PDB file of C-alpha atoms in Angstrom:
ATOM      1  CA  UNK A 396     215.841 198.059 252.929  1.00 95.00           C
ATOM      2  CA  UNK A 397     214.108 195.130 251.327  1.00 98.00           C
ATOM      3  CA  UNK A 398     216.241 192.979 249.375  1.00 98.00           C
ATOM      4  CA  UNK A 399     214.924 192.294 245.765  1.00 98.00           C
ATOM      5  CA  UNK A 400     216.763 190.419 242.532  1.00 98.00           C
ATOM      6  CA  UNK A 401     216.116 192.292 239.154  1.00 98.00           C
ATOM      7  CA  UNK A 402     216.370 189.137 237.166  1.00 98.00           C
ATOM      8  CA  UNK A 403     217.488 190.029 233.374  1.00 98.00           C
ATOM      9  CA  UNK A 404     219.329 188.010 230.748  1.00 98.00           C
ATOM     10  CA  UNK A 405     222.637 188.875 230.407  1.00 97.00           C
ATOM     11  CA  UNK A 406     221.885 189.650 226.621  1.00 97.00           C
ATOM     12  CA  UNK A 407     219.117 192.005 227.590  1.00 97.00           C
ATOM     13  CA  UNK A 408     220.949 193.238 230.587  1.00 98.00           C
ATOM     14  CA  UNK A 409     222.943 195.244 227.686  1.00 98.00           C
ATOM     15  CA  UNK A 410     220.776 196.103 226.063  1.00 96.00           C
ATOM     16  CA  UNK A 411     218.975 197.846 228.936  1.00 97.00           C
ATOM     17  CA  UNK A 412     221.114 199.577 230.843  1.00 98.00           C
ATOM     18  CA  UNK A 413     219.697 202.335 231.513  1.00 97.00           C
ATOM     19  CA  UNK A 414     215.697 201.629 232.389  1.00 98.00           C
ATOM     20  CA  UNK A 415     217.566 198.867 234.734  1.00 98.00           C
ATOM     21  CA  UNK A 416     219.527 202.012 236.262  1.00 98.00           C
ATOM     22  CA  UNK A 417     216.017 203.826 236.639  1.00 98.00           C
ATOM     23  CA  UNK A 418     214.767 200.941 238.707  1.00 98.00           C
ATOM     24  CA  UNK A 419     217.130 200.534 241.346  1.00 98.00           C
ATOM     25  CA  UNK A 420     217.119 203.781 241.671  1.00 98.00           C
ATOM     26  CA  UNK A 421     213.276 204.054 241.713  1.00 98.00           C
ATOM     27  CA  UNK A 422     213.703 200.976 244.096  1.00 98.00           C
ATOM     28  CA  UNK A 423     215.807 203.005 246.590  1.00 98.00           C
ATOM     29  CA  UNK A 424     213.375 205.596 246.624  1.00 98.00           C
ATOM     30  CA  UNK A 425     210.860 203.010 248.268  1.00 98.00           C
ATOM     31  CA  UNK A 426     212.741 201.152 250.676  1.00 98.00           C
ATOM     32  CA  UNK A 427     213.905 198.612 248.382  1.00 98.00           C
ATOM     33  CA  UNK A 428     217.942 197.195 247.757  1.00 98.00           C
ATOM     34  CA  UNK A 429     217.887 196.087 243.807  1.00 98.00           C
ATOM     35  CA  UNK A 430     220.732 193.477 242.752  1.00 98.00           C
ATOM     36  CA  UNK A 431     220.826 192.700 238.819  1.00 98.00           C
ATOM     37  CA  UNK A 432     220.569 188.932 238.818  1.00 98.00           C
ATOM     38  CA  UNK A 433     221.831 187.581 235.328  1.00 98.00           C
ATOM     39  CA  UNK A 434     222.363 183.771 236.281  1.00 97.00           C
ATOM     40  CA  UNK A 435     219.105 182.162 237.705  1.00 95.00           C
ATOM     41  CA  UNK A 436     221.298 180.150 239.978  1.00 95.00           C
ATOM     42  CA  UNK A 437     221.820 183.108 241.949  1.00 97.00           C
ATOM     43  CA  UNK A 438     218.318 183.897 242.555  1.00 97.00           C
ATOM     44  CA  UNK A 439     217.627 181.417 245.755  1.00 96.00           C
ATOM     45  CA  UNK A 440     218.632 184.364 248.066  1.00 96.00           C
ATOM     46  CA  UNK A 441     216.178 186.268 247.042  1.00 98.00           C
ATOM     47  CA  UNK A 442     212.420 186.479 248.645  1.00 98.00           C
ATOM     48  CA  UNK A 443     211.555 188.970 246.044  1.00 98.00           C
ATOM     49  CA  UNK A 444     211.927 188.643 242.309  1.00 98.00           C
ATOM     50  CA  UNK A 445     211.293 191.001 239.404  1.00 98.00           C
ATOM     51  CA  UNK A 446     211.044 188.697 236.318  1.00 98.00           C
ATOM     52  CA  UNK A 447     212.421 190.597 233.030  1.00 98.00           C
ATOM     53  CA  UNK A 448     212.774 187.542 231.136  1.00 97.00           C
ATOM     54  CA  UNK A 449     210.686 185.081 229.578  1.00 96.00           C
ATOM     55  CA  UNK A 450     212.279 182.179 231.862  1.00 94.00           C
ATOM     56  CA  UNK A 451     209.566 180.494 234.116  1.00 91.00           C
ATOM     57  CA  UNK A 452     210.768 176.799 234.069  1.00 88.00           C
ATOM     58  CA  UNK A 453     209.954 174.047 236.566  1.00 86.00           C
ATOM     59  CA  UNK A 454     213.541 175.442 238.806  1.00 89.00           C
ATOM     60  CA  UNK A 455     211.876 178.601 238.899  1.00 94.00           C
ATOM     61  CA  UNK A 456     209.048 177.555 240.393  1.00 90.00           C
ATOM     62  CA  UNK A 457     211.073 175.306 243.284  1.00 93.00           C
ATOM     63  CA  UNK A 458     211.585 178.413 244.747  1.00 96.00           C
ATOM     64  CA  UNK A 459     210.720 179.877 247.691  1.00 93.00           C
ATOM     65  CA  UNK A 460     209.923 183.600 246.640  1.00 97.00           C
ATOM     66  CA  UNK A 461     207.135 186.272 245.376  1.00 97.00           C
ATOM     67  CA  UNK A 462     207.272 186.530 241.413  1.00 98.00           C
ATOM     68  CA  UNK A 463     207.038 190.122 240.082  1.00 98.00           C
ATOM     69  CA  UNK A 464     205.026 188.997 237.516  1.00 98.00           C
ATOM     70  CA  UNK A 465     203.878 185.430 238.718  1.00 97.00           C
ATOM     71  CA  UNK A 466     205.229 182.931 236.377  1.00 97.00           C
ATOM     72  CA  UNK A 467     201.633 182.041 235.599  1.00 97.00           C
ATOM     73  CA  UNK A 468     201.819 185.481 233.420  1.00 98.00           C
ATOM     74  CA  UNK A 469     205.249 184.909 232.029  1.00 97.00           C
ATOM     75  CA  UNK A 470     203.832 181.508 230.962  1.00 97.00           C
ATOM     76  CA  UNK A 471     200.316 182.613 229.220  1.00 97.00           C
ATOM     77  CA  UNK A 472     202.030 185.577 227.722  1.00 97.00           C
ATOM     78  CA  UNK A 473     204.626 183.663 226.157  1.00 96.00           C
ATOM     79  CA  UNK A 474     202.536 181.080 224.392  1.00 97.00           C
ATOM     80  CA  UNK A 475     200.278 182.716 221.732  1.00 97.00           C
ATOM     81  CA  UNK A 476     197.935 180.129 221.537  1.00 97.00           C
ATOM     82  CA  UNK A 477     197.314 180.241 225.144  1.00 97.00           C
ATOM     83  CA  UNK A 478     196.852 183.938 224.845  1.00 98.00           C
ATOM     84  CA  UNK A 479     194.425 183.724 222.867  1.00 97.00           C
ATOM     85  CA  UNK A 480     192.183 180.954 224.411  1.00 98.00           C
ATOM     86  CA  UNK A 481     192.503 183.212 227.201  1.00 98.00           C
ATOM     87  CA  UNK A 482     191.341 186.028 225.637  1.00 98.00           C
ATOM     88  CA  UNK A 483     188.239 184.109 224.170  1.00 97.00           C
ATOM     89  CA  UNK A 484     187.253 182.388 227.393  1.00 98.00           C
ATOM     90  CA  UNK A 485     187.140 186.196 228.780  1.00 98.00           C
ATOM     91  CA  UNK A 486     185.055 187.405 225.998  1.00 98.00           C
ATOM     92  CA  UNK A 487     187.294 189.638 224.427  1.00 98.00           C
ATOM     93  CA  UNK A 488     187.500 189.633 220.584  1.00 97.00           C
ATOM     94  CA  UNK A 489     190.869 187.603 219.459  1.00 97.00           C
ATOM     95  CA  UNK A 490     191.668 186.792 215.142  1.00 95.00           C
ATOM     96  CA  UNK A 491     190.707 183.208 214.349  1.00 95.00           C
ATOM     97  CA  UNK A 492     193.255 181.376 215.609  1.00 96.00           C
ATOM     98  CA  UNK A 493     194.332 177.729 214.931  1.00 96.00           C
ATOM     99  CA  UNK A 494     197.546 174.872 214.465  1.00 97.00           C
ATOM    100  CA  UNK A 495     199.401 174.743 211.200  1.00 97.00           C
ATOM    101  CA  UNK A 496     197.718 171.872 209.544  1.00 94.00           C
ATOM    102  CA  UNK A 497     196.940 171.399 205.792  1.00 88.00           C
ATOM    103  CA  UNK A 498     194.872 172.084 203.874  1.00 92.00           C
ATOM    104  CA  UNK A 499     195.175 176.192 205.190  1.00 94.00           C
ATOM    105  CA  UNK A 500     192.705 178.430 204.873  1.00 93.00           C
ATOM    106  CA  UNK A 501     192.667 180.890 201.933  1.00 96.00           C
ATOM    107  CA  UNK A 502     195.515 182.974 201.567  1.00 97.00           C
ATOM    108  CA  UNK A 503     196.910 185.437 202.467  1.00 96.00           C
ATOM    109  CA  UNK A 504     197.407 183.996 206.052  1.00 97.00           C
ATOM    110  CA  UNK A 505     199.997 184.810 208.787  1.00 96.00           C
ATOM    111  CA  UNK A 506     201.995 182.613 210.356  1.00 97.00           C
ATOM    112  CA  UNK A 507     203.598 182.624 213.946  1.00 97.00           C
ATOM    113  CA  UNK A 508     205.646 180.739 215.905  1.00 97.00           C
ATOM    114  CA  UNK A 509     203.838 180.024 219.329  1.00 96.00           C
ATOM    115  CA  UNK A 510     206.890 182.041 221.731  1.00 94.00           C
ATOM    116  CA  UNK A 511     208.069 184.445 219.484  1.00 90.00           C
ATOM    117  CA  UNK A 512     208.378 187.803 220.300  1.00 86.00           C
ATOM    118  CA  UNK A 513     208.674 191.752 219.537  1.00 81.00           C
ATOM    119  CA  UNK A 514     207.530 191.037 216.375  1.00 80.00           C
ATOM    120  CA  UNK A 515     209.661 188.151 215.323  1.00 85.00           C
ATOM    121  CA  UNK A 516     208.807 184.838 213.667  1.00 93.00           C
ATOM    122  CA  UNK A 517     205.014 185.897 211.989  1.00 94.00           C
ATOM    123  CA  UNK A 518     205.069 185.949 208.468  1.00 95.00           C
ATOM    124  CA  UNK A 519     202.268 187.137 205.733  1.00 95.00           C
ATOM    125  CA  UNK A 520     202.341 184.298 203.260  1.00 96.00           C
ATOM    126  CA  UNK A 521     200.776 184.532 199.865  1.00 97.00           C
ATOM    127  CA  UNK A 522     200.913 181.645 198.531  1.00 97.00           C
ATOM    128  CA  UNK A 523     202.183 177.781 199.306  1.00 96.00           C
ATOM    129  CA  UNK A 524     205.705 178.874 197.995  1.00 97.00           C
ATOM    130  CA  UNK A 525     205.770 181.442 201.071  1.00 97.00           C
ATOM    131  CA  UNK A 526     204.521 178.834 203.726  1.00 97.00           C
ATOM    132  CA  UNK A 527     207.665 176.535 202.183  1.00 97.00           C
ATOM    133  CA  UNK A 528     210.257 179.024 203.487  1.00 97.00           C
ATOM    134  CA  UNK A 529     208.863 179.911 206.310  1.00 97.00           C
ATOM    135  CA  UNK A 530     208.348 176.096 207.260  1.00 97.00           C
ATOM    136  CA  UNK A 531     211.897 175.374 206.249  1.00 97.00           C
ATOM    137  CA  UNK A 532     213.192 177.737 209.107  1.00 96.00           C
ATOM    138  CA  UNK A 533     210.225 176.618 211.923  1.00 97.00           C
ATOM    139  CA  UNK A 534     209.125 173.249 212.780  1.00 97.00           C
ATOM    140  CA  UNK A 535     205.485 173.345 211.690  1.00 96.00           C
ATOM    141  CA  UNK A 536     204.195 172.264 214.969  1.00 96.00           C
ATOM    142  CA  UNK A 537     205.443 175.309 216.490  1.00 96.00           C
ATOM    143  CA  UNK A 538     203.536 177.021 214.049  1.00 98.00           C
ATOM    144  CA  UNK A 539     200.338 179.404 214.310  1.00 98.00           C
ATOM    145  CA  UNK A 540     197.836 180.263 211.284  1.00 98.00           C
ATOM    146  CA  UNK A 541     195.479 183.088 211.005  1.00 97.00           C
ATOM    147  CA  UNK A 542     193.648 184.898 208.584  1.00 95.00           C
ATOM    148  CA  UNK A 543     195.537 187.779 207.514  1.00 94.00           C
ATOM    149  CA  UNK A 544     193.387 191.056 208.922  1.00 91.00           C
ATOM    150  CA  UNK A 545     194.026 194.100 207.086  1.00 88.00           C
ATOM    151  CA  UNK A 546     194.712 197.093 209.385  1.00 86.00           C
ATOM    152  CA  UNK A 547     196.881 199.505 207.449  1.00 84.00           C
ATOM    153  CA  UNK A 548     200.259 197.910 210.022  1.00 84.00           C
ATOM    154  CA  UNK A 549     198.507 199.345 213.036  1.00 91.00           C
ATOM    155  CA  UNK A 550     197.807 198.460 216.363  1.00 94.00           C
ATOM    156  CA  UNK A 551     197.515 200.014 219.718  1.00 97.00           C
ATOM    157  CA  UNK A 552     200.118 198.748 222.721  1.00 97.00           C
ATOM    158  CA  UNK A 553     198.427 199.495 226.467  1.00 98.00           C
ATOM    159  CA  UNK A 554     201.187 199.260 229.091  1.00 98.00           C
ATOM    160  CA  UNK A 555     199.143 198.167 232.824  1.00 98.00           C
ATOM    161  CA  UNK A 556     200.867 198.466 236.402  1.00 98.00           C
ATOM    162  CA  UNK A 557     198.848 196.610 238.485  1.00 98.00           C
ATOM    163  CA  UNK A 558     195.154 197.233 237.820  1.00 98.00           C
ATOM    164  CA  UNK A 559     196.005 200.905 236.410  1.00 98.00           C
ATOM    165  CA  UNK A 560     196.491 201.469 232.910  1.00 98.00           C
ATOM    166  CA  UNK A 561     199.349 203.745 232.533  1.00 98.00           C
ATOM    167  CA  UNK A 562     199.400 205.094 228.563  1.00 97.00           C
ATOM    168  CA  UNK A 563     199.179 203.753 225.482  1.00 98.00           C
ATOM    169  CA  UNK A 564     200.137 204.774 222.441  1.00 97.00           C
ATOM    170  CA  UNK A 565     199.119 204.130 218.309  1.00 95.00           C
ATOM    171  CA  UNK A 566     202.063 201.687 216.614  1.00 93.00           C
ATOM    172  CA  UNK A 567     202.040 202.593 212.780  1.00 90.00           C
ATOM    173  CA  UNK A 568     204.627 200.048 210.889  1.00 80.00           C
ATOM    174  CA  UNK A 569     206.414 201.732 208.016  1.00 68.00           C
ATOM    175  CA  UNK A 570     207.365 199.409 205.531  1.00 60.00           C
ATOM    176  CA  UNK A 571     205.629 196.443 206.077  1.00 60.00           C
ATOM    177  CA  UNK A 572     202.910 194.460 207.778  1.00 58.00           C
ATOM    178  CA  UNK A 573     204.199 194.720 211.443  1.00 53.00           C
ATOM    179  CA  UNK A 574     203.972 197.781 213.361  1.00 47.00           C
ATOM    180  CA  UNK A 575     206.168 197.520 216.369  1.00 53.00           C
ATOM    181  CA  UNK A 576     208.470 200.088 217.136  1.00 48.00           C
ATOM    182  CA  UNK A 577     211.910 198.027 217.303  1.00 54.00           C
ATOM    183  CA  UNK A 578     210.967 197.214 213.716  1.00 55.00           C
ATOM    184  CA  UNK A 579     211.091 200.856 212.963  1.00 63.00           C
ATOM    185  CA  UNK A 580     207.863 201.524 213.504  1.00 78.00           C
ATOM    186  CA  UNK A 581     206.179 205.203 214.185  1.00 89.00           C
ATOM    187  CA  UNK A 582     204.594 205.946 217.313  1.00 93.00           C
ATOM    188  CA  UNK A 583     201.757 208.400 218.730  1.00 95.00           C
ATOM    189  CA  UNK A 584     200.091 208.818 221.946  1.00 95.00           C
ATOM    190  CA  UNK A 585     196.317 207.296 222.178  1.00 96.00           C
ATOM    191  CA  UNK A 586     193.296 207.948 223.994  1.00 96.00           C
ATOM    192  CA  UNK A 587     191.693 205.167 224.734  1.00 97.00           C
ATOM    193  CA  UNK A 588     188.056 204.479 224.162  1.00 97.00           C
ATOM    194  CA  UNK A 589     186.493 202.608 226.760  1.00 98.00           C
ATOM    195  CA  UNK A 590     186.021 199.389 225.173  1.00 98.00           C
ATOM    196  CA  UNK A 591     189.871 198.741 225.106  1.00 98.00           C
ATOM    197  CA  UNK A 592     189.704 200.021 228.930  1.00 98.00           C
ATOM    198  CA  UNK A 593     187.406 197.217 230.042  1.00 98.00           C
ATOM    199  CA  UNK A 594     189.189 194.537 227.874  1.00 98.00           C
ATOM    200  CA  UNK A 595     192.467 195.784 229.721  1.00 98.00           C
ATOM    201  CA  UNK A 596     190.842 195.789 232.767  1.00 98.00           C
ATOM    202  CA  UNK A 597     189.388 192.192 232.330  1.00 98.00           C
ATOM    203  CA  UNK A 598     192.531 190.650 231.799  1.00 98.00           C
ATOM    204  CA  UNK A 599     194.160 192.632 234.472  1.00 98.00           C
ATOM    205  CA  UNK A 600     192.282 191.119 236.971  1.00 98.00           C
ATOM    206  CA  UNK A 601     191.955 187.803 235.668  1.00 98.00           C
ATOM    207  CA  UNK A 602     195.806 187.401 235.251  1.00 98.00           C
ATOM    208  CA  UNK A 603     196.774 189.680 238.792  1.00 98.00           C
ATOM    209  CA  UNK A 604     199.590 190.891 236.904  1.00 98.00           C
ATOM    210  CA  UNK A 605     202.354 193.426 238.010  1.00 98.00           C
ATOM    211  CA  UNK A 606     203.382 195.282 234.832  1.00 98.00           C
ATOM    212  CA  UNK A 607     202.339 193.881 231.050  1.00 98.00           C
ATOM    213  CA  UNK A 608     201.965 195.385 227.720  1.00 98.00           C
ATOM    214  CA  UNK A 609     198.390 194.667 226.354  1.00 98.00           C
ATOM    215  CA  UNK A 610     198.658 194.796 222.210  1.00 97.00           C
ATOM    216  CA  UNK A 611     195.354 195.480 220.074  1.00 97.00           C
ATOM    217  CA  UNK A 612     195.330 195.047 216.308  1.00 95.00           C
ATOM    218  CA  UNK A 613     192.529 198.062 214.931  1.00 93.00           C
ATOM    219  CA  UNK A 614     191.403 196.049 212.095  1.00 89.00           C
ATOM    220  CA  UNK A 615     189.956 198.450 208.955  1.00 87.00           C
ATOM    221  CA  UNK A 616     186.375 197.762 210.072  1.00 86.00           C
ATOM    222  CA  UNK A 617     187.253 200.139 213.434  1.00 88.00           C
ATOM    223  CA  UNK A 618     187.125 196.431 216.048  1.00 93.00           C
ATOM    224  CA  UNK A 619     189.844 195.595 217.808  1.00 97.00           C
ATOM    225  CA  UNK A 620     191.399 192.428 218.062  1.00 97.00           C
ATOM    226  CA  UNK A 621     193.528 191.644 220.903  1.00 97.00           C
ATOM    227  CA  UNK A 622     196.981 190.615 219.623  1.00 95.00           C
ATOM    228  CA  UNK A 623     199.934 189.906 222.094  1.00 96.00           C
ATOM    229  CA  UNK A 624     200.292 190.140 225.973  1.00 97.00           C
ATOM    230  CA  UNK A 625     204.209 191.082 226.663  1.00 97.00           C
ATOM    231  CA  UNK A 626     205.903 190.186 229.482  1.00 98.00           C
ATOM    232  CA  UNK A 627     208.124 191.141 229.565  1.00 97.00           C
ATOM    233  CA  UNK A 628     207.302 194.621 228.170  1.00 97.00           C
ATOM    234  CA  UNK A 629     209.319 197.382 227.036  1.00 95.00           C
ATOM    235  CA  UNK A 630     208.392 201.339 227.534  1.00 96.00           C
ATOM    236  CA  UNK A 631     210.602 202.542 225.129  1.00 94.00           C
ATOM    237  CA  UNK A 632     207.325 204.100 223.014  1.00 94.00           C
ATOM    238  CA  UNK A 633     206.043 204.966 226.146  1.00 95.00           C
ATOM    239  CA  UNK A 634     208.668 207.262 227.427  1.00 95.00           C
ATOM    240  CA  UNK A 635     209.089 208.868 223.867  1.00 94.00           C
ATOM    241  CA  UNK A 636     205.840 210.136 224.320  1.00 95.00           C
ATOM    242  CA  UNK A 637     204.733 210.517 227.662  1.00 95.00           C
ATOM    243  CA  UNK A 638     206.557 211.905 230.867  1.00 95.00           C
ATOM    244  CA  UNK A 639     205.811 208.654 232.677  1.00 97.00           C
ATOM    245  CA  UNK A 640     208.420 207.799 235.194  1.00 98.00           C
ATOM    246  CA  UNK A 641     207.622 204.133 234.294  1.00 98.00           C
ATOM    247  CA  UNK A 642     209.984 202.814 236.370  1.00 98.00           C
ATOM    248  CA  UNK A 643     209.106 204.447 239.655  1.00 98.00           C
ATOM    249  CA  UNK A 644     205.462 203.447 239.101  1.00 98.00           C
ATOM    250  CA  UNK A 645     206.616 200.036 238.776  1.00 98.00           C
ATOM    251  CA  UNK A 646     208.365 200.046 241.816  1.00 98.00           C
ATOM    252  CA  UNK A 647     206.003 202.410 244.041  1.00 98.00           C
ATOM    253  CA  UNK A 648     203.373 199.127 242.551  1.00 98.00           C
ATOM    254  CA  UNK A 649     206.356 196.596 244.010  1.00 98.00           C
ATOM    255  CA  UNK A 650     207.235 198.338 247.469  1.00 98.00           C
ATOM    256  CA  UNK A 651     202.851 198.600 248.007  1.00 98.00           C
ATOM    257  CA  UNK A 652     202.272 195.072 247.358  1.00 97.00           C
ATOM    258  CA  UNK A 653     205.571 193.875 249.111  1.00 96.00           C
ATOM    259  CA  UNK A 654     204.590 195.976 252.220  1.00 89.00           C
ATOM    260  CA  UNK A 655     200.794 194.694 252.116  1.00 81.00           C
TER     261      UNK A 655
END
């Protein structure tokens, strides 16, 4: 049995107890002896770390360990500006994104923090008054600006384990323009068109990621626009809509990487 650390924040560990148990059990089936670690100071003994946090600072980079995902994936996925620039470099359509400066583009606009996640810290603004409310909550230097693209609060979430697409769902928002399942949206299985398979594959190949989520907005024009890359990514809506054993797929992939 090869030891590895399953790294969560304390708060997220409580919220994801059943998934953590599934990961640890799946690990044992492929000869990986996992330990839940919620204190980064206790990561030092481990050669292999499955990072389920958004922590990627310099102290972790000094550890002589293999991370799943690599820390560079975590850095990019948790900075929306870097994500957009990365997608543009790969030739994947995105919504035009700029840093917050005056004058602003025509309303309505979307303001979002560079490091928000899960649909939080994303605001639809119809006028300067809405903007003022957002800038009271957040330092303008942390904000990005996008034109509002009408999508009927609909997007696609794709899960990838290594080079393989695990599955995808279409998410539909209920009460506002956000589609996130954790914010009350609905989810249905979604068969990916070839263009999204190509985009997702292109992203994974460039990142060499182990387990990520990729979100695309569906514009009313029928086009897809990369919105976010998620690391760490949850799997509740995939479990809800499919029979896929996500934990087993992840741990089989990690075991293969370790043994090769």
